[in-house]
XYZ file of C-alpha atoms in Angstrom:
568
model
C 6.758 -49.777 24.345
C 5.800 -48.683 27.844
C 5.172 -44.915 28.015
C 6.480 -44.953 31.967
C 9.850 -45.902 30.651
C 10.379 -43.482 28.143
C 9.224 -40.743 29.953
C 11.476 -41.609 32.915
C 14.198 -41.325 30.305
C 13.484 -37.514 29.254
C 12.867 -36.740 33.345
C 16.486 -38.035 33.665
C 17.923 -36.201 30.690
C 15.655 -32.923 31.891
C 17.598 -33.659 35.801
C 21.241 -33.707 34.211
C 20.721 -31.078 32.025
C 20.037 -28.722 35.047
C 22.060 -30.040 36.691
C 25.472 -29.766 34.325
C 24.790 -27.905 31.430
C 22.916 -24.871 33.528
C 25.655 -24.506 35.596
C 28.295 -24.114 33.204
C 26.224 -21.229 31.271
C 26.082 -19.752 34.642
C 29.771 -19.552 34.638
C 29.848 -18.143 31.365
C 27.889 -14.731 32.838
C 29.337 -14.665 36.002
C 26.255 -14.278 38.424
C 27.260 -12.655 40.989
C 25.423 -12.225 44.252
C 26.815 -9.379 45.638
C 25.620 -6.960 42.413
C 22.234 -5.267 43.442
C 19.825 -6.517 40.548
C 17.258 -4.219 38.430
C 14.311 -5.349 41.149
C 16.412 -4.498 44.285
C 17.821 -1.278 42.678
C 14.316 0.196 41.889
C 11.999 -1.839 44.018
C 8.907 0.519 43.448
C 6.371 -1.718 45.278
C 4.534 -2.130 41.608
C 6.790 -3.092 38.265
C 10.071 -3.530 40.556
C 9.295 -5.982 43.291
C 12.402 -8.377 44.917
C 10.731 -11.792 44.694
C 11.932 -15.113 46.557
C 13.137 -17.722 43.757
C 10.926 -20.466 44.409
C 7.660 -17.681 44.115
C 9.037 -15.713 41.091
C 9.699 -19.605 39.723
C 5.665 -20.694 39.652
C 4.532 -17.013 38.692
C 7.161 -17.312 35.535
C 6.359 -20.908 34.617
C 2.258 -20.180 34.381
C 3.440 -17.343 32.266
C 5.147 -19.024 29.706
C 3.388 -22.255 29.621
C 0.559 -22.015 27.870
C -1.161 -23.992 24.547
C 2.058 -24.197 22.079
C 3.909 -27.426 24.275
C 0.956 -28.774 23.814
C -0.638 -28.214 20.749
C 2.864 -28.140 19.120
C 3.992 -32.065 20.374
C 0.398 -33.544 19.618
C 1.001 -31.773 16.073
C 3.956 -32.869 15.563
C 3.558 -36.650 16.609
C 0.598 -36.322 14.070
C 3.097 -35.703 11.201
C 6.464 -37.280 11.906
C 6.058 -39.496 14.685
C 6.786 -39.324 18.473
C 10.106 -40.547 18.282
C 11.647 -37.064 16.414
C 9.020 -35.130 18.902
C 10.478 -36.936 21.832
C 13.958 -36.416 20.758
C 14.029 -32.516 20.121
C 11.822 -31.699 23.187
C 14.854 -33.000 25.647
C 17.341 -32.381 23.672
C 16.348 -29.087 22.209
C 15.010 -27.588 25.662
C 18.808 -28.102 27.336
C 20.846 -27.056 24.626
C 18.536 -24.226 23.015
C 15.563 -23.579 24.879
C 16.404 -23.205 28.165
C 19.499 -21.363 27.223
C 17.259 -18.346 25.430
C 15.211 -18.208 28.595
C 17.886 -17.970 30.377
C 20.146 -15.927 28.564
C 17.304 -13.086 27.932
C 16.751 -12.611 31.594
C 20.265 -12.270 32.500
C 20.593 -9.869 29.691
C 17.436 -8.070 30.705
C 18.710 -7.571 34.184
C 22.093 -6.375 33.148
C 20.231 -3.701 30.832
C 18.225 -2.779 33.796
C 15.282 -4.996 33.278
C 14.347 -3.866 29.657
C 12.825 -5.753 27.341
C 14.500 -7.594 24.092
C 13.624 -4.920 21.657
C 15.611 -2.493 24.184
C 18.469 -4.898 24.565
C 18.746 -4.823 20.599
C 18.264 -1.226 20.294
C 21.062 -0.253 23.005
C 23.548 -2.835 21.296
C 22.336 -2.756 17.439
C 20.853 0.719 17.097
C 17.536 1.745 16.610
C 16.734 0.460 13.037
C 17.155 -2.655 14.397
C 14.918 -1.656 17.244
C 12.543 -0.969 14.757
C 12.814 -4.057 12.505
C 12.453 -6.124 16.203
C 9.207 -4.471 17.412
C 7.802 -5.312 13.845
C 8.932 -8.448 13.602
C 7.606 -9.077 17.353
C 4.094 -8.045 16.256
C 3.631 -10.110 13.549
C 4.716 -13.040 15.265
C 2.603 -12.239 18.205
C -0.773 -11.752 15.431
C 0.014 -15.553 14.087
C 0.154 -16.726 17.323
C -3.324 -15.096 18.041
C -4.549 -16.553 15.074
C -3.305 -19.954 15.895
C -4.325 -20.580 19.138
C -7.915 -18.834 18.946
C -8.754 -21.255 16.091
C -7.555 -24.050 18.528
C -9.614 -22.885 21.269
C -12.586 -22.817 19.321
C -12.340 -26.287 17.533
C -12.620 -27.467 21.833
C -15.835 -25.489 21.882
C -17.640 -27.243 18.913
C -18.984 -30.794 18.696
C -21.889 -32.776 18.960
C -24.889 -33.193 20.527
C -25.680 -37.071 21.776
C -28.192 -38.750 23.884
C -26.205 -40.501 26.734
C -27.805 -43.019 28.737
C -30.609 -41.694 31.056
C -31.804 -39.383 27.985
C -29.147 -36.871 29.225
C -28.301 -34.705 26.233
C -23.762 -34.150 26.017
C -22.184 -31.838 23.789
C -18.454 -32.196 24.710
C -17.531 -28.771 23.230
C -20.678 -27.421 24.975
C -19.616 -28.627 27.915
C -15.997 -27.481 27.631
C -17.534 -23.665 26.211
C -20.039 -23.695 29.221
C -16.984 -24.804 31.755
C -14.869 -21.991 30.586
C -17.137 -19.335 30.200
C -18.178 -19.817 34.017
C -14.066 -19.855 34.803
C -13.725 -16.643 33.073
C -16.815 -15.219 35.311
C -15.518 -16.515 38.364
C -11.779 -14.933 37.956
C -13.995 -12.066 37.416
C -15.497 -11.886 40.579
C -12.254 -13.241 42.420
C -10.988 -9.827 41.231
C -13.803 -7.440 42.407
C -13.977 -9.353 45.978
C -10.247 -8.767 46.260
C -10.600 -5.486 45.189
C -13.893 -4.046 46.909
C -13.113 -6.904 50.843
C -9.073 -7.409 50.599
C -9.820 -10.860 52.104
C -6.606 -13.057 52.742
C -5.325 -14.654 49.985
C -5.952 -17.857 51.736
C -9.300 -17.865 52.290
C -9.864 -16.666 48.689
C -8.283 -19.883 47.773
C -10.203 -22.022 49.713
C -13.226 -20.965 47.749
C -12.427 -20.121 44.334
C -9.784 -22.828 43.475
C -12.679 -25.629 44.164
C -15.124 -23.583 42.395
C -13.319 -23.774 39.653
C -13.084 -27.405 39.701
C -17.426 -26.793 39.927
C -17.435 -24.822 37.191
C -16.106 -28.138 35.019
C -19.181 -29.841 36.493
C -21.392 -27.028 35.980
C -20.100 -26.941 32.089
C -21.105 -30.998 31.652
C -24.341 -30.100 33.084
C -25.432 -27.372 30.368
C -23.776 -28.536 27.875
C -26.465 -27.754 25.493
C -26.312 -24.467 26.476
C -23.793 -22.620 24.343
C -23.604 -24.562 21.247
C -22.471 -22.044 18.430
C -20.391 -22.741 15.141
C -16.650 -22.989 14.674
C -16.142 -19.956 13.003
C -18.630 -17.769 15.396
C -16.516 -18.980 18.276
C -13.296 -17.886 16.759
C -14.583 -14.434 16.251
C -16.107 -14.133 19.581
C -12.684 -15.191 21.123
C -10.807 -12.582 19.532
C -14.113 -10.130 21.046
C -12.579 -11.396 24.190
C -9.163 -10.598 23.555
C -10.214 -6.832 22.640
C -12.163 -6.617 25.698
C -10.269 -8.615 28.037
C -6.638 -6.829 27.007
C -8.181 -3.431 27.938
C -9.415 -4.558 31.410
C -7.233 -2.945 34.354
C -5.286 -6.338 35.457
C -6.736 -6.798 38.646
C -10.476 -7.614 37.350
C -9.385 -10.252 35.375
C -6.202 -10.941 34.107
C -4.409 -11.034 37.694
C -7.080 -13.711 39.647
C -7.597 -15.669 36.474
C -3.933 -16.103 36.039
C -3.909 -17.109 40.027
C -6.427 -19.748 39.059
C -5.016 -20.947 35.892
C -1.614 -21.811 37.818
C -3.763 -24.329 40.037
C -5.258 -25.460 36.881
C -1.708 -26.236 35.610
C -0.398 -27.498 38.418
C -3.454 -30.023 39.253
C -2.741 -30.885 35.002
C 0.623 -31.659 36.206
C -0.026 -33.997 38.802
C -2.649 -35.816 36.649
C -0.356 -36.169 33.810
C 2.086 -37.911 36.009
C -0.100 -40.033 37.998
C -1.447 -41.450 33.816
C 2.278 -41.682 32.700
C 3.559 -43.522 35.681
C 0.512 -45.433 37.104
C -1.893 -45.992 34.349
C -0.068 -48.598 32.494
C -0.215 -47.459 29.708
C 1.297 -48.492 26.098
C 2.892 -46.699 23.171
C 0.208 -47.036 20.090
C 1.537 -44.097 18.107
C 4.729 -45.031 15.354
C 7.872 -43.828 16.381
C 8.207 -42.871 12.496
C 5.594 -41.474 10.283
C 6.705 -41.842 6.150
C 7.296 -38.147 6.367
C 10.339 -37.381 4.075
C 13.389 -36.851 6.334
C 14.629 -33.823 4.378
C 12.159 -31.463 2.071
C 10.791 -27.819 1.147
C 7.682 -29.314 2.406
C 6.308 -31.649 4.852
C 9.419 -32.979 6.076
C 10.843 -33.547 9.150
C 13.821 -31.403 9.057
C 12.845 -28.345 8.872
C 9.230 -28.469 10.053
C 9.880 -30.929 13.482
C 11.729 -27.934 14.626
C 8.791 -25.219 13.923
C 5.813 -27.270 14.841
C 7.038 -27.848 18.122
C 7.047 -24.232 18.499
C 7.444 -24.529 22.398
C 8.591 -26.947 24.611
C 11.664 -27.152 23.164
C 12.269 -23.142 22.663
C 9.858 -20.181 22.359
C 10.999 -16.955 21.554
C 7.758 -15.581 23.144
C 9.361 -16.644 26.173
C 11.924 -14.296 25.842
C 9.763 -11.216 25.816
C 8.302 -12.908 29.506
C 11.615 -13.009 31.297
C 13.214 -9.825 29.725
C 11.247 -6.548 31.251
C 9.071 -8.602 33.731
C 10.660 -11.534 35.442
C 13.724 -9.657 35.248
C 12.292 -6.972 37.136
C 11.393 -9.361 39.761
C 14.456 -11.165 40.567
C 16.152 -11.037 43.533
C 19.293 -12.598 43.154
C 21.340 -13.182 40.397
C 21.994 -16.382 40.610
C 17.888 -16.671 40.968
C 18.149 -16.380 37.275
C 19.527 -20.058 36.614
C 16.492 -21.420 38.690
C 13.838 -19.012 36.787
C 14.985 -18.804 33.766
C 16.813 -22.604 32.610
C 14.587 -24.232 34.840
C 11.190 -22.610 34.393
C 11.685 -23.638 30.520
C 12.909 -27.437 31.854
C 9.225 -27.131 33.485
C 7.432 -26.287 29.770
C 9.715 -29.197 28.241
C 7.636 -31.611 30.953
C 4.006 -30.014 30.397
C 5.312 -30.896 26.397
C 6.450 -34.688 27.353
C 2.820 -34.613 29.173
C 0.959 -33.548 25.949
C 2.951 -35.765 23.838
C 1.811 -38.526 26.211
C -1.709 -38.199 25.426
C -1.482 -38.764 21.960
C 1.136 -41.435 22.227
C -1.359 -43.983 23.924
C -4.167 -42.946 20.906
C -4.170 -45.402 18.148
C -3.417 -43.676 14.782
C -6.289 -44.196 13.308
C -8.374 -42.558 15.981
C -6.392 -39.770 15.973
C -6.216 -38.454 12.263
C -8.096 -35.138 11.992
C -8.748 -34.890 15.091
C -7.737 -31.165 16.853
C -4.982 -30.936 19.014
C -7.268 -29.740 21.930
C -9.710 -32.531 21.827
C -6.761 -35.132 21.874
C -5.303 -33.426 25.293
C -8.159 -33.494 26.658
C -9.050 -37.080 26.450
C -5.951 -38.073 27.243
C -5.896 -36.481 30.443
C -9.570 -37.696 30.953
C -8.016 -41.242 30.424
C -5.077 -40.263 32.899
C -7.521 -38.986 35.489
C -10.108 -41.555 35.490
C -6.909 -43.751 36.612
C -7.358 -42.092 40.103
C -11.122 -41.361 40.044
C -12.328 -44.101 37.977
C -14.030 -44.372 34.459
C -17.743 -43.145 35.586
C -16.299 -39.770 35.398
C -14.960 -39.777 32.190
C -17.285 -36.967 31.594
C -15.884 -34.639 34.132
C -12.225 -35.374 33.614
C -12.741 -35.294 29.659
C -14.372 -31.693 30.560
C -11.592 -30.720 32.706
C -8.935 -31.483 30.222
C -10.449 -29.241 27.407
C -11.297 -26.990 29.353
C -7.275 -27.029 31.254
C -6.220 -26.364 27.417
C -8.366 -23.711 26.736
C -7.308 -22.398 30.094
C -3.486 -22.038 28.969
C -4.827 -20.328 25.534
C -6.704 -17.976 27.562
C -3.762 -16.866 28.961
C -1.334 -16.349 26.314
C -4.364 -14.778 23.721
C -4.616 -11.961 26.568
C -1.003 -11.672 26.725
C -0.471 -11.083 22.926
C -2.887 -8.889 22.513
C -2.004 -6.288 25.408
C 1.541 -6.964 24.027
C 0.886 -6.076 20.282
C -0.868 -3.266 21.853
C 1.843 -1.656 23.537
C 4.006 -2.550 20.105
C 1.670 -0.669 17.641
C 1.678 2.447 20.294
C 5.272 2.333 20.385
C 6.368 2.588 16.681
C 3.337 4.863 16.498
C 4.949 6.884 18.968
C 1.037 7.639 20.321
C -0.241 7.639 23.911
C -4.293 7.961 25.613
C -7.168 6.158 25.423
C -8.322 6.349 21.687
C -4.849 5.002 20.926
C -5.114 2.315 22.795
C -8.394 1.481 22.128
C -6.822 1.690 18.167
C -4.172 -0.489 18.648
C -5.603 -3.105 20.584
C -8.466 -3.468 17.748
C -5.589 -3.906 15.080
C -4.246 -6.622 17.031
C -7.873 -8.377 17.656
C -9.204 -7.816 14.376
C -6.446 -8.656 11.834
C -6.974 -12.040 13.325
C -10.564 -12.055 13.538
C -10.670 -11.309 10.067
C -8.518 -14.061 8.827
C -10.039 -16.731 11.294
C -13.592 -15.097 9.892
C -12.360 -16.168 6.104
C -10.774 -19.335 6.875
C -13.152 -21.034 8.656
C -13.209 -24.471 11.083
C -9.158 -25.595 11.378
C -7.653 -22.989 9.690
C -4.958 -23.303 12.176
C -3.694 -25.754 10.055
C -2.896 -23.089 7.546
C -0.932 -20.824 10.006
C 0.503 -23.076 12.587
C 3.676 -23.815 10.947
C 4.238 -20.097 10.004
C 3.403 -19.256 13.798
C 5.988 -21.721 14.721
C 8.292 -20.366 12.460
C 8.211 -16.698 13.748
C 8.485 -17.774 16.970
C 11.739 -19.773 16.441
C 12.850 -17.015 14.459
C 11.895 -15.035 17.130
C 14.190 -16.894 19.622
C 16.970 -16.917 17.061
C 17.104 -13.098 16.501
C 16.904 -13.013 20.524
C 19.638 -15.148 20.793
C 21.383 -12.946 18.065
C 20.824 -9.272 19.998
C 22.737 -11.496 22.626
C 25.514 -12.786 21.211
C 26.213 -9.200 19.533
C 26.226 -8.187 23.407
C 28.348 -10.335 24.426
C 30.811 -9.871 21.840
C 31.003 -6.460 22.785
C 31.592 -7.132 26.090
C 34.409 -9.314 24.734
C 33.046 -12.234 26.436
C 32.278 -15.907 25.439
C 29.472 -16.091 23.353
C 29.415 -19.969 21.733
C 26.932 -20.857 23.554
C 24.172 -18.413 22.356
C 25.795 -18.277 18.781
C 25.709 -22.259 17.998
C 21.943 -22.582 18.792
C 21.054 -19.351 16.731
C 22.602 -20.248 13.729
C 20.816 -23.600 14.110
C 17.665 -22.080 14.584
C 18.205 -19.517 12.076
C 19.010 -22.053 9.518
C 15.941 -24.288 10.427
C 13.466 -21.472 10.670
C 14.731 -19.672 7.386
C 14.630 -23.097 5.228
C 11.303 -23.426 6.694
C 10.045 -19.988 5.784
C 11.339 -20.798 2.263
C 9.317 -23.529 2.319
C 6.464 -21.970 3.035
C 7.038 -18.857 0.842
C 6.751 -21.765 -2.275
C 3.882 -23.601 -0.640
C 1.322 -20.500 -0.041
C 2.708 -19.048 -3.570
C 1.986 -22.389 -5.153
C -1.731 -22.175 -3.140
C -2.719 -18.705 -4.475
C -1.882 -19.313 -8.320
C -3.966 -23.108 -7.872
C -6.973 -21.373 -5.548
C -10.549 -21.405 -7.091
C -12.386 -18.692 -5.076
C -11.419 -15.323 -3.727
C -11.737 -16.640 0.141
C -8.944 -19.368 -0.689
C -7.031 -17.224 -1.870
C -6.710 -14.206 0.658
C -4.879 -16.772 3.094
C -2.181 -17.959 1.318
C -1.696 -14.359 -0.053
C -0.900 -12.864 3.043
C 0.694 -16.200 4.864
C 3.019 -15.708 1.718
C 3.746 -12.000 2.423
C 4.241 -12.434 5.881
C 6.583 -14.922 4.890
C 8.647 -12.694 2.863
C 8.425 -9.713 5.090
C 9.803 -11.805 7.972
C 12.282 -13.421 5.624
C 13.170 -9.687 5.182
C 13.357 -8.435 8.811
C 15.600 -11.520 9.350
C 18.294 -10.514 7.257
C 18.071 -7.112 8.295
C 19.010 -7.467 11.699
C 21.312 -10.139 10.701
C 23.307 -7.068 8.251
C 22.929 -4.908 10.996
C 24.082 -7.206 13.542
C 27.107 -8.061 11.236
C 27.803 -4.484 11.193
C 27.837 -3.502 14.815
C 30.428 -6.805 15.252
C 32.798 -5.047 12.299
C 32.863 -1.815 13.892
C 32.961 -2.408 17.736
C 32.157 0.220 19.597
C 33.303 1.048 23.281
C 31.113 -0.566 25.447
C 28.730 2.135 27.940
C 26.224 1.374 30.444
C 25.379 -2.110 31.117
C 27.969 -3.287 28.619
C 30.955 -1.814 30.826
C 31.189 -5.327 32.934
C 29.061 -8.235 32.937
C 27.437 -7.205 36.194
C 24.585 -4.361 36.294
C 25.760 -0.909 37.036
C-alpha cells in the first residue's frame, strides 16, 4: 500500500474534523469575543501577555509536542500493527484529544487562567485538589522515567570503520550533536541577555548553527561514547540542573530553537511521505489478541499511544499558561483543537517512519533510532543518499530535541507540585523538590538498566490518559454546575476512564505476577513499585471519581467563574 495515500486520508479526516466537529464544541461554550479574557484582564507584561493567535499557536504546539507522538505510534505499530495506530490517532485526536486541549483552556480562562488542579479544587473541593496534584506528580515522574531511558538508548551504539578509515558511532554522533545544541541555546541566552540583539539577526546565526552542530556531532562521534545506563543518569543530572536555571539561559532560546527543529522535521516528514515513493512494509495487523489483561490491543493501543491522539500533559500546558496568553476567545478553538490536530500529524509522521521498515529490521530496535532513520531516509529524498550520515544524525538528534523539552518541563513542574502540597517556599526547598523529582527516576533508570522503558512505558501512558480523563472529569463536573451541556467531555472520559482503568488492572496483575517470579533483588524493585504506583493511581482515580459524584448530588450555587459561561 502506498504510504502517500493513506496519509492523505488522515490529512483529510484531520481538515474536516476542524473544520465541523471544532466548531460545534465551540458552540457548546459560547466564545464570546466581546468578554475581556484572563491575558487582557491582567496583562502584566510577564505571566499575562495578549498574544496574536497565529504566534500563541506555534509557541503552544512546540510545547506540547514533544517525544510521546512519536515514541508512542512507532511503539505501538511494533505491537499491534499500523492499521489500529492509524485508526485511533485520527479518530481519537478529533473526538477526544483535541477536545481535552481544548476544553482545559477554555476552562482555564473562565477560572482566570488557573491551572487544572485549581479548576478541580474550585469545583470539587480541596481533597480533590489534593488527590490531583498527587496524581499529577506521579504521572509526570513516569514520564521522566520514560523518555530519559529513550533518550539515552539514541546516545549508545557502535563504533564502525566507514570507508576512508573514518571511525562512526551513530549514538556518538547523535550525543555529540546534542550536547553542542544544548551549549549553543546556552549562549543564545547570555547574548540575548548581556547585547539585546534583534531577534532576527539572532536567528540568522543560531538556527543554522544548529543545523552545524548535527555536522559537528558526525564528526566526533567517537567523542562521547558512554554506556546506556550512565547516560540515563546523567540526563536526569540535566534535568536537576537544567529545571533550576532562570528560563532565559536556557530553557527560553533552546525552546526558540527546538521549534525550528520541529518545524524543519515537519517539512521533511512531508516531503518523504508525499515525494519519496515510498511503500507500506509494516502489517496492518500484528497476532496481538484483540481483547486481554495483557498485551492486547484493546486496552493497551489506547495507552501506548500516549499522545497524538490525547495527552493529559497537554492539559496542564494550555490551562495556567496558554490560557494566560490568549487574546481572544474564540483564539481558543485555533490554539487549543488545532494545536493538538498539529501533534496528531507529527504522530502520522512518526508512524510513517516505521511503516516503510520491514518487520524484521525493526524488532528490538528503540523507538528513537527508528525515527531517526526514517527521517534520514525522508531527507536524503531532497539531499540525496551521500548524506545519510547527516540526516540520520539530524533525526536522532530532532527526537532527542523534543525529549529535551518535555524532561525540563516535568521536572520544574513536579517541582512546583512537591512545594505546593508541602506548602514550603526558598531556595533549599526548591533545590529539595526538584532533586525528588530527578532522582526517583534516576534511581529506577540506575536499577533497570538499557530499555527499561519498556517496563514503564505502558504505565506512563496509562497515567497520562488517566490524566486526561480526570481532566475531562473536573470539566464536566463544571459544566454541570453551570447547568450546561456537558456530553461532549463526559462520553470521551468515560471511554478513557474505562480503557485506562482496565489497563491499570492489567498491569497491577502483570508487575504482581513479575515480583513473586523475579530471581534477584534488582528485578524485583521495578515491578514492586510499577505495581504500587499502579494501585495508588487506581486509588486516586476513584477518589476523585466519589468526590466528583458527590459534588454532582449536592449542587451547589454556582460563584465566580461558574456564574455564566463567560469570565467575570
Amino acid at each position: 500500500m502506498n504510504l502517500a495515500i493513506l496519509a492523505a486520508i488522515v490529512i483529510v479526516i484531520l481538515v474536516l474534523g476542524y473544520r465541523f466537529y471544532s466548531r460545534l464544541i465551540a458552540k457548546q461554550y459560547a466564545l464570546d469575543d466581546k468578554t475581556a479574557t484572563p491575558a487582557v484582564l491582567i496583562n502584566d507584561g510577564t505571566d499575562f501577555v495578549p498574544t496574536k493567535r497565529f504566534f500563541l499557536l506555534g509557541q503552544h504546539f512546540s510545547a506540547i509536542a514533544a517525544a510521546g507522538p512519536i515514541a508512542g505510534p512507532i511503539i505501538a505499530c511494533q505491537l499491534f500493527g499500523w492499521g489500529p495506530s492509524i485508526v485511533w490517532i485520527a479518530l481519537g485526536v478529533v473526538f477526544i484529544g483535541a477536545v481535552h486541549d481544548f476544553s482545559s483552556l477554555v476552562a482555564s480562562i473562565r477560572h482566570r487562567a488557573r491551572s487544572v488542579a485549581e479548576i478541580v479544587k474550585e469545583n470539587m473541593g480541596r481533597r480533590a485538589w489534593l488527590a490531583m496534584l498527587t496524581f499529577i506528580w506521579f504521572a509526570l515522574v513516569y514520564l521522566i522515567i520514560a523518555f530519559a531511558d529513550i533518550t539515552a538508548a539514541t546516545f549508545v551504539g557502535k563504533t564502525e570503520e566507514l570507508e576512508g578509515h573514518f571511525a562512526f558511532n551513530a549514538g556518538g554522533a547523535v550525543a555529540a550533536a546534542s550536547v553542542t545544541y544544548m551549549l549553543l541555546a546556552i549562549a543564545m541566552g547570555l547574548v540575548q541577555r548581556m547585547f539585546k540583539p534583534p531577534l532576527w539577526l539572532m536567528t540568522l546565526i543560531f538556527v543554522p548553527a544548529t543545523l552545524g552542530a548535527v555536522w559537528l556531532g558526525t564528526q566526533i562521534s567517537t567523542l562521547l561514547v558512554l554506556p546506556h545506563t550512565t547516560w540515563a543518569v546523567t540526563i536526569m543530572l540535566y534535568c536537576f540542573v537544567a529545571s533550576l536555571l532562570p528560563v532565559w539561559l536556557l530553557l527560553q532560546p533552546r525552546g526558540y530553537l527546538g521549534g525550528f527543529v520541529l518545524y524543519i522535521a515537519l517539512a521533511i516528514g512531508v516531503i518523504g511521505i508525499f515525494f519519496g515513493g515510498f511503500d507500506v512494509k509494516q502489517p496492518i495487523l500484528t497476532s496481538a489478541p484483540v481483547f486481554g489483561l495483557s498485551g492486547s490491543i484493546v486496552p493497551f493501543l489506547f495507552v501506548t499511544i500516549a499522545c497524538g491522539a490525547v495527552s493529559g500533559f497537554h492539559g496542564l500546558v494550555c490551562s495556567g499558561t496558554t490560557a494566560k496568553q490568549i487574546e481572544k476567545e474564540s483564539d481558543a478553538r485555533v490554539v487549543g483543537y488545532g494545536g493538538m490536530l498539529l501533534e496528531a500529524f507529527v504522530a502520522l509522521i512518526a508512524l510513517a517512519t516505521i511503516m516503510i521498515v520491514a518487520p524484521e529490521m525493526s524488532k528490538g530496535v528503540a523507538p528513537g533510532r527508528i525515527y531517526g532513520d526514517g527521517i534520514a531516509h525522508f531527507l536524503t529524498v531532497a539531499i540525496g543518499k551521500d548524506a545519510f550520515l547527516f540526516a540520520a544524525t539530524f533525526g536522532a538528534m530532532a527526537f532527542s530535541t523534543f525529549v529535551f523539552d518535555t524532561l525540563d518541563v516535568a521536572t520544574r513542574l513536579g517541582r512546583y507540585i512537591l512545594q505546593e502540597l508541602a506548602d514550603t517556599r526558598g531556595r533549599t526547598a526548591v533545590a529539595i523538590a526538584t532533586g525528588i523529582t530527578a532522582g526517583v527516576p534516576a534511581l529506577v533508570l540506575g536499577v533497570t538498566g538499557p530499555g527499561g522503558y519498556q517496563m514503564f512505558w505502558t504505565l506512563f501512558g496509562t497515567s497520562n490518559q488517566l490524566l486526561a480523563a480526570l481532566t475531562l472529569l473536573g470539566i464536566t463536573v463544571w459544566l454541570h454546575r453551570l447547568g450546561k451541556r456537558y456530553w461532549f467531555t463526559l462520553a470521551p472520559m468515560l471511554f478513557l476512564m474505562t480503557m485506562a482503568l482496565w489497563s491499570l488492572a492489567g498491569q497491577m496483575l502483570q508487575f504482581t505476577r513479575g515480583a513473586l517470579a523475579a530471581q534477584t533483588g534488582a528485578s524485583m524493585i521495578p515491578q514492586i513499585a510499577n505495581a504500587t504506583v499502579a494501585v495508588l493511581l487506581f486509588g486516586l482515580t476513584a477518589f476523585l471519581v466519589v468526590e466528583a459524584l458527590r459534588v454532582v448530588s449536592r449542587p451547589q450555587p454556582p460563584s465566580g467563574p461558574l456564574a455564566g459561561m463567560s469570565a467575570s
